[in-house]
Short mmCIF file of C-alpha atoms and ligand atoms in Angstrom, two decimals:
data_model
loop_
_atom_site.label_atom_id
_atom_site.label_comp_id
_atom_site.label_asym_id
_atom_site.label_seq_id
_atom_site.Cartn_x
_atom_site.Cartn_y
_atom_site.Cartn_z
CA MET A 1 1.74 0.54 10.51
CA ILE A 2 3.83 -1.50 7.87
CA PRO A 3 1.78 -1.84 4.81
CA PHE A 4 1.77 -4.98 2.52
CA VAL A 5 2.35 -2.55 -0.52
CA ASP A 6 3.02 1.18 -0.84
CA LEU A 7 2.08 2.53 -4.41
CA LYS A 8 2.27 6.17 -3.18
CA ALA A 9 5.92 5.72 -2.21
CA GLN A 10 6.70 4.59 -5.83
CA TYR A 11 4.51 7.35 -7.50
CA HIS A 12 6.08 10.13 -5.20
CA SER A 13 9.60 9.01 -6.12
CA ILE A 14 8.77 9.73 -10.06
CA LYS A 15 5.63 12.11 -9.59
CA GLU A 16 7.15 14.77 -11.91
CA GLU A 17 7.90 12.50 -14.81
CA VAL A 18 4.58 10.77 -14.55
CA ASP A 19 2.47 13.81 -14.08
CA ALA A 20 4.24 15.25 -17.29
CA ALA A 21 3.78 12.19 -19.34
CA VAL A 22 -0.04 12.13 -18.47
CA LEU A 23 -0.48 15.83 -19.48
CA LYS A 24 1.27 15.30 -22.57
CA THR A 25 -1.07 12.51 -23.62
CA LEU A 26 -3.91 14.68 -22.54
CA GLU A 27 -2.56 17.49 -24.86
CA SER A 28 -2.13 14.93 -27.88
CA CYS A 29 -5.54 13.54 -27.35
CA ALA A 30 -3.91 10.15 -28.35
CA PHE A 31 -6.13 8.36 -25.83
CA THR A 32 -6.24 4.75 -27.09
CA LEU A 33 -3.15 2.97 -28.41
CA GLY A 34 -1.15 5.87 -30.31
CA PRO A 35 2.53 6.66 -30.06
CA GLU A 36 3.28 6.51 -26.40
CA VAL A 37 1.60 2.90 -26.36
CA ALA A 38 3.91 2.15 -29.49
CA ASP A 39 6.99 3.43 -27.74
CA PHE A 40 6.19 1.40 -24.61
CA GLU A 41 5.83 -1.63 -26.59
CA LYS A 42 9.13 -1.50 -28.08
CA LEU A 43 10.65 -0.85 -24.72
CA PHE A 44 8.81 -3.84 -23.28
CA ALA A 45 9.51 -6.26 -26.11
CA ALA A 46 13.41 -5.43 -25.67
CA TYR A 47 13.23 -5.87 -21.94
CA CYS A 48 11.70 -9.47 -22.27
CA ASN A 49 14.57 -10.11 -24.75
CA ASN A 50 11.88 -10.54 -27.39
CA THR A 51 10.65 -9.08 -30.59
CA HIS A 52 6.93 -8.27 -30.21
CA ALA A 53 4.93 -6.79 -27.23
CA MET A 54 1.34 -5.70 -27.67
CA GLY A 55 -0.21 -3.54 -25.21
CA VAL A 56 -3.84 -4.72 -24.21
CA ASN A 57 -6.39 -3.47 -21.51
CA ASN A 58 -5.41 -5.94 -18.73
CA GLY A 59 -3.26 -9.06 -18.02
CA THR A 60 -6.57 -11.37 -18.26
CA SER A 61 -7.06 -9.95 -21.77
CA ALA A 62 -3.32 -10.83 -22.64
CA LEU A 63 -3.83 -14.35 -21.63
CA HIS A 64 -7.07 -14.74 -23.61
CA LEU A 65 -5.98 -12.95 -26.74
CA ALA A 66 -2.67 -15.16 -26.72
CA LEU A 67 -4.59 -18.15 -26.62
CA LEU A 68 -6.96 -17.04 -29.30
CA ALA A 69 -4.00 -16.27 -31.50
CA ALA A 70 -2.78 -19.54 -31.02
CA GLY A 71 -5.87 -21.05 -32.30
CA VAL A 72 -7.19 -22.26 -29.08
CA GLY A 73 -11.14 -22.82 -28.85
CA PRO A 74 -13.90 -25.23 -28.24
CA GLY A 75 -12.95 -28.96 -28.30
CA ASP A 76 -9.63 -28.09 -27.22
CA GLU A 77 -8.06 -28.69 -23.66
CA VAL A 78 -5.55 -26.26 -22.04
CA ILE A 79 -3.64 -27.25 -18.85
CA THR A 80 -2.71 -24.90 -16.02
CA VAL A 81 -2.29 -24.93 -12.32
CA PRO A 82 -4.84 -24.73 -9.51
CA HIS A 83 -2.50 -22.66 -7.26
CA THR A 84 -2.78 -19.26 -9.08
CA PHE A 85 -4.92 -16.07 -9.40
CA VAL A 86 -8.13 -17.26 -11.18
CA ALA A 87 -7.41 -15.33 -14.25
CA SER A 88 -5.10 -18.10 -15.30
CA ALA A 89 -7.83 -20.49 -15.74
CA ALA A 90 -10.60 -17.97 -16.63
CA SER A 91 -8.61 -17.08 -19.89
CA ILE A 92 -9.04 -20.54 -20.94
CA TYR A 93 -12.77 -20.51 -20.15
CA TYR A 94 -13.23 -17.57 -22.32
CA THR A 95 -11.81 -19.21 -25.43
CA GLY A 96 -14.39 -22.19 -25.06
CA ALA A 97 -11.55 -24.64 -24.32
CA LYS A 98 -11.62 -27.10 -21.46
CA ILE A 99 -9.49 -26.18 -18.35
CA VAL A 100 -7.48 -28.95 -17.23
CA LEU A 101 -5.34 -28.80 -14.13
CA CYS A 102 -2.18 -30.31 -12.76
CA ASP A 103 -0.46 -29.82 -9.49
CA ILE A 104 2.36 -27.77 -8.55
CA ASP A 105 5.79 -28.40 -7.11
CA PRO A 106 5.66 -27.43 -3.42
CA ALA A 107 8.84 -26.30 -3.30
CA THR A 108 8.47 -23.52 -6.00
CA TYR A 109 4.56 -23.35 -6.24
CA THR A 110 5.08 -23.71 -9.95
CA MET A 111 3.87 -26.41 -12.44
CA ASP A 112 5.34 -29.64 -11.65
CA PRO A 113 6.50 -31.13 -15.12
CA ALA A 114 5.62 -34.48 -14.21
CA ALA A 115 2.04 -33.82 -13.39
CA LEU A 116 1.78 -31.84 -16.44
CA GLU A 117 2.91 -34.74 -18.60
CA ALA A 118 0.26 -36.87 -16.75
CA ALA A 119 -2.40 -34.35 -17.52
CA ILE A 120 -1.91 -34.47 -21.45
CA THR A 121 -4.67 -36.00 -23.62
CA PRO A 122 -4.91 -36.07 -27.59
CA ARG A 123 -7.07 -33.08 -27.19
CA THR A 124 -4.48 -30.93 -25.15
CA LYS A 125 -3.49 -27.99 -27.38
CA ALA A 126 -1.64 -25.55 -24.87
CA ILE A 127 -0.12 -25.31 -21.54
CA ILE A 128 0.03 -22.13 -19.17
CA PRO A 129 2.70 -22.47 -16.77
CA VAL A 130 2.44 -19.62 -14.16
CA HIS A 131 5.53 -17.82 -12.89
CA LEU A 132 4.13 -17.50 -9.49
CA TYR A 133 5.20 -14.91 -6.97
CA GLY A 134 7.91 -13.77 -9.41
CA GLN A 135 10.03 -16.91 -9.90
CA MET A 136 9.68 -18.72 -13.34
CA ALA A 137 8.38 -22.28 -13.96
CA ASP A 138 10.66 -24.99 -14.51
CA MET A 139 10.57 -24.23 -18.18
CA ASP A 140 13.01 -26.59 -19.66
CA PRO A 141 11.36 -29.72 -19.01
CA ILE A 142 7.91 -27.98 -19.85
CA MET A 143 9.29 -26.79 -23.14
CA LYS A 144 10.51 -30.45 -23.88
CA ILE A 145 7.08 -31.87 -23.05
CA ALA A 146 5.18 -29.33 -25.20
CA GLU A 147 7.57 -30.12 -28.02
CA LYS A 148 7.10 -33.89 -27.86
CA HIS A 149 3.46 -33.37 -27.94
CA GLY A 150 3.16 -30.39 -30.55
CA LEU A 151 1.57 -28.10 -27.79
CA VAL A 152 1.69 -24.24 -27.48
CA VAL A 153 3.25 -22.74 -24.22
CA LEU A 154 1.83 -19.60 -22.94
CA GLU A 155 3.70 -18.09 -20.20
CA ASP A 156 1.39 -16.47 -17.36
CA ALA A 157 4.14 -13.80 -16.45
CA ALA A 158 1.72 -11.32 -14.83
CA GLN A 159 3.82 -11.60 -11.67
CA ALA A 160 7.24 -12.07 -13.38
CA HIS A 161 8.45 -9.12 -15.20
CA GLY A 162 12.32 -9.41 -15.63
CA ALA A 163 12.51 -12.61 -13.93
CA GLU A 164 14.84 -15.27 -15.56
CA TYR A 165 15.23 -18.88 -16.20
CA ASN A 166 18.96 -20.06 -17.02
CA GLY A 167 19.64 -16.32 -18.09
CA ARG A 168 16.44 -16.33 -20.31
CA ARG A 169 14.04 -13.71 -19.55
CA ALA A 170 10.22 -14.16 -18.57
CA GLY A 171 8.46 -13.64 -21.97
CA SER A 172 11.19 -15.07 -23.94
CA VAL A 173 10.79 -18.78 -23.34
CA GLY A 174 7.38 -19.78 -24.29
CA HIS A 175 5.67 -19.18 -27.76
CA LEU A 176 3.66 -16.35 -26.04
CA ALA A 177 3.47 -14.70 -22.72
CA GLY A 178 0.96 -12.75 -20.87
CA PHE A 179 1.95 -9.76 -18.74
CA SER A 180 -0.37 -7.69 -16.42
CA PHE A 181 0.44 -4.06 -15.42
CA TYR A 182 -2.32 -3.99 -12.73
CA PRO A 183 -1.18 -1.30 -10.29
CA GLY A 184 0.30 -3.75 -7.77
CA LYS A 185 2.24 -5.75 -10.04
CA ASN A 186 5.94 -5.23 -10.52
CA LEU A 187 5.43 -3.03 -13.36
CA GLY A 188 1.98 -1.07 -12.66
CA ALA A 189 -0.09 1.14 -14.76
CA ALA A 190 -2.13 4.10 -13.45
CA GLY A 191 -4.93 1.85 -13.81
CA GLU A 192 -5.48 -1.33 -15.82
CA GLY A 193 -2.96 -2.81 -18.64
CA GLY A 194 -1.54 -5.72 -19.96
CA ALA A 195 0.64 -7.18 -22.83
CA VAL A 196 1.13 -10.08 -25.08
CA VAL A 197 5.00 -10.68 -25.79
CA THR A 198 5.95 -13.25 -28.66
CA SER A 199 8.68 -13.95 -31.10
CA SER A 200 6.09 -14.90 -33.86
CA ASP A 201 5.35 -12.28 -36.48
CA GLU A 202 1.99 -14.22 -37.02
CA TYR A 203 0.88 -14.53 -33.52
CA ALA A 204 1.83 -10.77 -33.14
CA ARG A 205 -0.38 -9.94 -36.18
CA ARG A 206 -3.23 -11.88 -34.95
CA VAL A 207 -3.02 -10.24 -31.46
CA LYS A 208 -2.74 -6.69 -32.91
CA MET A 209 -6.08 -7.53 -34.87
CA LEU A 210 -7.91 -9.14 -32.03
CA ARG A 211 -7.47 -6.40 -29.46
CA ASP A 212 -8.92 -3.78 -32.03
CA TRP A 213 -11.93 -5.59 -33.39
CA GLY A 214 -10.22 -7.93 -35.50
CA ALA A 215 -9.40 -5.48 -38.05
CA GLU A 216 -5.86 -4.87 -39.70
CA ARG A 217 -7.33 -1.74 -41.48
CA LYS A 218 -10.20 0.14 -40.24
CA TYR A 219 -13.54 -1.53 -40.87
CA GLU A 220 -11.99 -4.54 -42.49
CA HIS A 221 -12.75 -7.17 -39.87
CA VAL A 222 -10.86 -10.13 -40.50
CA LEU A 223 -11.20 -11.93 -37.36
CA LYS A 224 -13.93 -11.86 -34.53
CA GLY A 225 -12.15 -9.37 -32.28
CA TYR A 226 -12.74 -7.33 -29.33
CA ASN A 227 -12.00 -3.89 -27.71
CA MET A 228 -9.06 -4.66 -25.50
CA ARG A 229 -6.87 -1.95 -26.47
CA LEU A 230 -4.20 -0.44 -24.13
CA GLU A 231 -4.98 3.29 -23.33
CA GLY A 232 -2.61 6.16 -24.21
CA MET A 233 -2.33 7.28 -20.76
CA GLN A 234 -1.30 3.98 -19.54
CA GLY A 235 1.34 3.48 -22.28
CA ALA A 236 2.68 7.05 -21.26
CA VAL A 237 3.03 6.10 -17.64
CA LEU A 238 4.41 2.54 -18.36
CA LYS A 239 7.07 4.18 -20.81
CA VAL A 240 8.24 6.45 -17.92
CA LYS A 241 8.37 3.47 -15.54
CA MET A 242 10.62 1.52 -17.90
CA LYS A 243 13.29 3.71 -16.87
CA TYR A 244 13.14 2.52 -13.21
CA ILE A 245 11.93 -1.26 -13.62
CA GLU A 246 15.57 -2.72 -13.17
CA GLN A 247 16.21 -0.57 -10.15
CA TRP A 248 12.89 -1.54 -8.53
CA THR A 249 13.50 -5.18 -9.20
CA GLU A 250 16.93 -5.14 -7.62
CA MET A 251 15.38 -3.29 -4.74
CA ARG A 252 12.86 -6.10 -4.52
CA ARG A 253 15.62 -8.70 -4.57
CA ALA A 254 17.63 -6.75 -1.86
CA ALA A 255 14.63 -6.73 0.35
CA ALA A 256 13.91 -10.41 -0.12
CA LYS A 257 17.64 -10.98 0.73
CA ARG A 258 17.14 -9.08 3.94
CA TYR A 259 14.30 -11.21 4.88
CA ASP A 260 16.18 -14.28 4.10
CA ASP A 261 19.24 -13.26 6.41
CA MET A 262 16.94 -12.18 8.96
CA PHE A 263 14.90 -15.55 9.10
CA ALA A 264 18.10 -17.65 8.82
CA GLY A 265 18.36 -20.36 11.50
CA THR A 266 14.70 -19.58 12.83
CA GLY A 267 12.86 -22.32 11.20
CA VAL A 268 10.62 -20.11 9.33
CA GLN A 269 9.72 -21.49 5.90
CA THR A 270 10.89 -18.88 3.51
CA PRO A 271 10.69 -18.85 -0.39
CA LYS A 272 13.10 -20.83 -2.13
CA GLN A 273 15.03 -19.31 -4.98
CA MET A 274 16.11 -21.95 -7.35
CA GLU A 275 19.70 -21.88 -8.57
CA ASN A 276 19.07 -21.33 -12.20
CA ARG A 277 16.58 -18.58 -11.76
CA ARG A 278 16.30 -14.79 -11.13
CA HIS A 279 13.36 -14.36 -8.67
CA VAL A 280 11.88 -11.02 -8.76
CA TYR A 281 9.83 -11.18 -5.57
CA HIS A 282 6.32 -10.11 -6.69
CA LEU A 283 5.60 -11.58 -3.42
CA TYR A 284 7.56 -12.58 -0.38
CA VAL A 285 5.48 -15.87 0.55
CA ILE A 286 6.34 -17.81 3.82
CA ARG A 287 4.10 -20.85 4.94
CA THR A 288 2.78 -21.83 8.25
CA PRO A 289 0.33 -24.62 9.39
CA GLU A 290 -1.01 -21.86 11.85
CA ARG A 291 -1.68 -19.10 9.18
CA ALA A 292 -5.05 -17.75 10.54
CA ARG A 293 -3.39 -17.03 14.04
CA TRP A 294 -0.20 -15.78 12.48
CA GLN A 295 -2.15 -13.26 10.47
CA GLU A 296 -4.30 -12.09 13.28
CA GLU A 297 -1.21 -11.59 15.52
CA LEU A 298 0.58 -9.56 12.87
CA THR A 299 -2.55 -7.46 12.18
CA LYS A 300 -2.70 -6.80 15.86
CA LYS A 301 0.95 -5.29 15.56
CA GLY A 302 0.14 -3.21 12.52
CA ILE A 303 1.87 -5.54 10.11
CA GLN A 304 -0.19 -6.12 6.99
CA THR A 305 0.00 -9.58 5.38
CA GLY A 306 -1.87 -11.02 2.34
CA ILE A 307 -2.72 -14.57 1.00
CA HIS A 308 -1.96 -15.64 -2.41
CA TYR A 309 -4.21 -17.54 -2.95
CA PRO A 310 -6.37 -19.16 -0.24
CA TYR A 311 -8.53 -21.43 -2.45
CA PRO A 312 -7.05 -23.40 -5.48
CA VAL A 313 -9.09 -22.96 -8.64
CA HIS A 314 -10.81 -26.61 -8.65
CA LEU A 315 -12.49 -25.59 -5.04
CA LEU A 316 -13.80 -22.30 -6.22
CA PRO A 317 -17.44 -22.55 -6.55
CA ALA A 318 -17.23 -20.77 -9.91
CA TYR A 319 -15.37 -23.67 -11.25
CA GLU A 320 -17.06 -26.50 -9.53
CA ASP A 321 -18.32 -27.69 -12.92
CA LEU A 322 -14.95 -28.78 -13.82
CA GLY A 323 -15.72 -31.85 -11.64
CA TYR A 324 -12.38 -31.91 -9.63
CA LYS A 325 -12.47 -33.08 -6.00
CA GLU A 326 -10.88 -32.11 -2.94
CA GLY A 327 -7.73 -34.11 -2.53
CA GLN A 328 -6.85 -34.30 -6.29
CA PHE A 329 -3.96 -31.70 -6.23
CA PRO A 330 -2.69 -32.03 -2.64
CA HIS A 331 0.35 -29.64 -2.97
CA SER A 332 -2.11 -26.93 -4.27
CA GLU A 333 -4.50 -27.52 -1.61
CA LYS A 334 -1.98 -27.49 1.27
CA ALA A 335 -0.36 -24.31 -0.24
CA GLY A 336 -3.59 -22.57 -0.38
CA LYS A 337 -4.09 -23.32 3.42
CA GLU A 338 -0.37 -22.39 4.60
CA VAL A 339 0.88 -19.44 2.39
CA LEU A 340 1.43 -16.13 3.82
CA SER A 341 2.78 -13.11 1.97
CA LEU A 342 4.85 -10.70 3.83
CA PRO A 343 5.14 -6.86 3.18
CA MET A 344 7.03 -6.64 0.05
CA TYR A 345 7.83 -3.66 -2.45
CA PRO A 346 10.77 -1.81 -3.60
CA GLU A 347 10.82 1.14 -0.95
CA LEU A 348 10.49 -1.32 1.97
CA THR A 349 13.25 -0.38 4.47
CA GLY A 350 15.29 -2.71 6.41
CA ASP A 351 13.99 -1.19 9.72
CA MET A 352 10.52 -2.13 8.74
CA GLN A 353 11.55 -5.66 7.68
CA ALA A 354 13.25 -6.06 11.04
CA GLU A 355 9.88 -5.42 12.82
CA VAL A 356 8.18 -8.01 10.56
CA ALA A 357 11.05 -10.41 10.96
CA GLU A 358 10.83 -9.94 14.80
CA ALA A 359 7.02 -10.53 14.92
CA VAL A 360 7.13 -13.51 12.70
CA THR A 361 10.22 -15.26 14.56
CA ALA A 362 8.18 -14.87 17.74
CA LEU A 363 5.37 -16.80 16.27
CA GLN A 364 7.55 -19.40 14.83
CA LYS A 365 8.90 -20.16 18.27
CA SER A 366 5.54 -20.24 19.84
CA LEU A 367 4.85 -22.85 17.15
CA VAL A 368 8.03 -24.84 18.02
CA HIS A 369 7.44 -24.92 21.69
CA SER A 370 3.48 -25.65 21.59
C1 PLP B 1 -2.73 -10.28 -12.01
C2 PLP B 1 -2.75 -11.70 -12.50
C3 PLP B 1 -3.51 -11.86 -13.74
C4 PLP B 1 -4.32 -11.27 -14.42
O1 PLP B 1 -4.02 -9.81 -14.74
P1 PLP B 1 -4.95 -8.74 -14.48
O2 PLP B 1 -4.26 -7.46 -15.18
O3 PLP B 1 -5.54 -8.28 -13.35
O4 PLP B 1 -6.08 -8.89 -15.54
C5 PLP B 1 -3.21 -13.20 -14.29
N1 PLP B 1 -2.44 -14.10 -13.75
C6 PLP B 1 -1.65 -13.82 -12.79
C7 PLP B 1 -0.99 -14.94 -12.03
C8 PLP B 1 -1.78 -12.63 -11.95
O5 PLP B 1 -1.25 -12.52 -10.79
#
């Protein structure tokens, strides 16, 4: 069997360090925030080439608190894309602002700057470009549009730790960024975790308050805050993993390169890494009009695959009330029907990939000749 991800392989490669870090936290009893979280935040901010990182309880909270820190609330509109994990849109809903969608560029699966510009109204307050699958959105035109209209840009970098755009790291281009440390992400906690990254002292101060009941000092509640702190144990585990994140990212990139080489000339529609970007391959996503059959055939051969994501936000029952109709975001809708994620994780071997590539190439041939 070739698994889609293998979290055990990573854990066992650093088990002694992780176990020691967890035990140390248990001894210290610094269970929520605390010194390990503070150390991790420093390392992670530096990794993003930025000033501040604030650990929170998950990636969704990171997006939510970043929007609140930027002053987003009822009466505002925030623009994001339909082809994403639902959390990108949900974070807008939590603030009371209105979710506005714009379509993606089908080559990169990220926000189309022209569609973004067309979606702006006098009520627009912020934009959430999503660095989907590990490749950053087209940030130069997005930042230019934002500047022209005075909008806040929040990067949804939940899948893009270490990704780059013109040499600039994810988390250092927008005004704020939200990261997730969900176990399956490129940098995963031993449970839930997330972080807001920013260069703004004021945004950082507000996020620190908002995650901890809106208080700058105990019981002095300045803002209406939340309990969204990162746990000490997660900080300790993430701090250990910071030593390896670059190595793991390069292993993912090498695995993606091997897939690219194996699929060269086969007609399989492989992911496109844009020239000015460092793709960190959270997912390796191909596309096919016969996805259901391909997935079934691959499953029969013991090859696990995933679909990210089958339904665009505007077609989800939960977001019916946004009032969008099928056909409004054709690139997102088509991607939802065709994308297929192949096994991808740092420890994936060339032999396993050869097996995957052989099976996928055979399916592609049957497609061409049918
Ligand atoms: C995982 C993810 C999130 C949410 O992160 P959680 O830690 O699961 O809350 C948000 N946006 C995208 C694109 C994601 O992949």
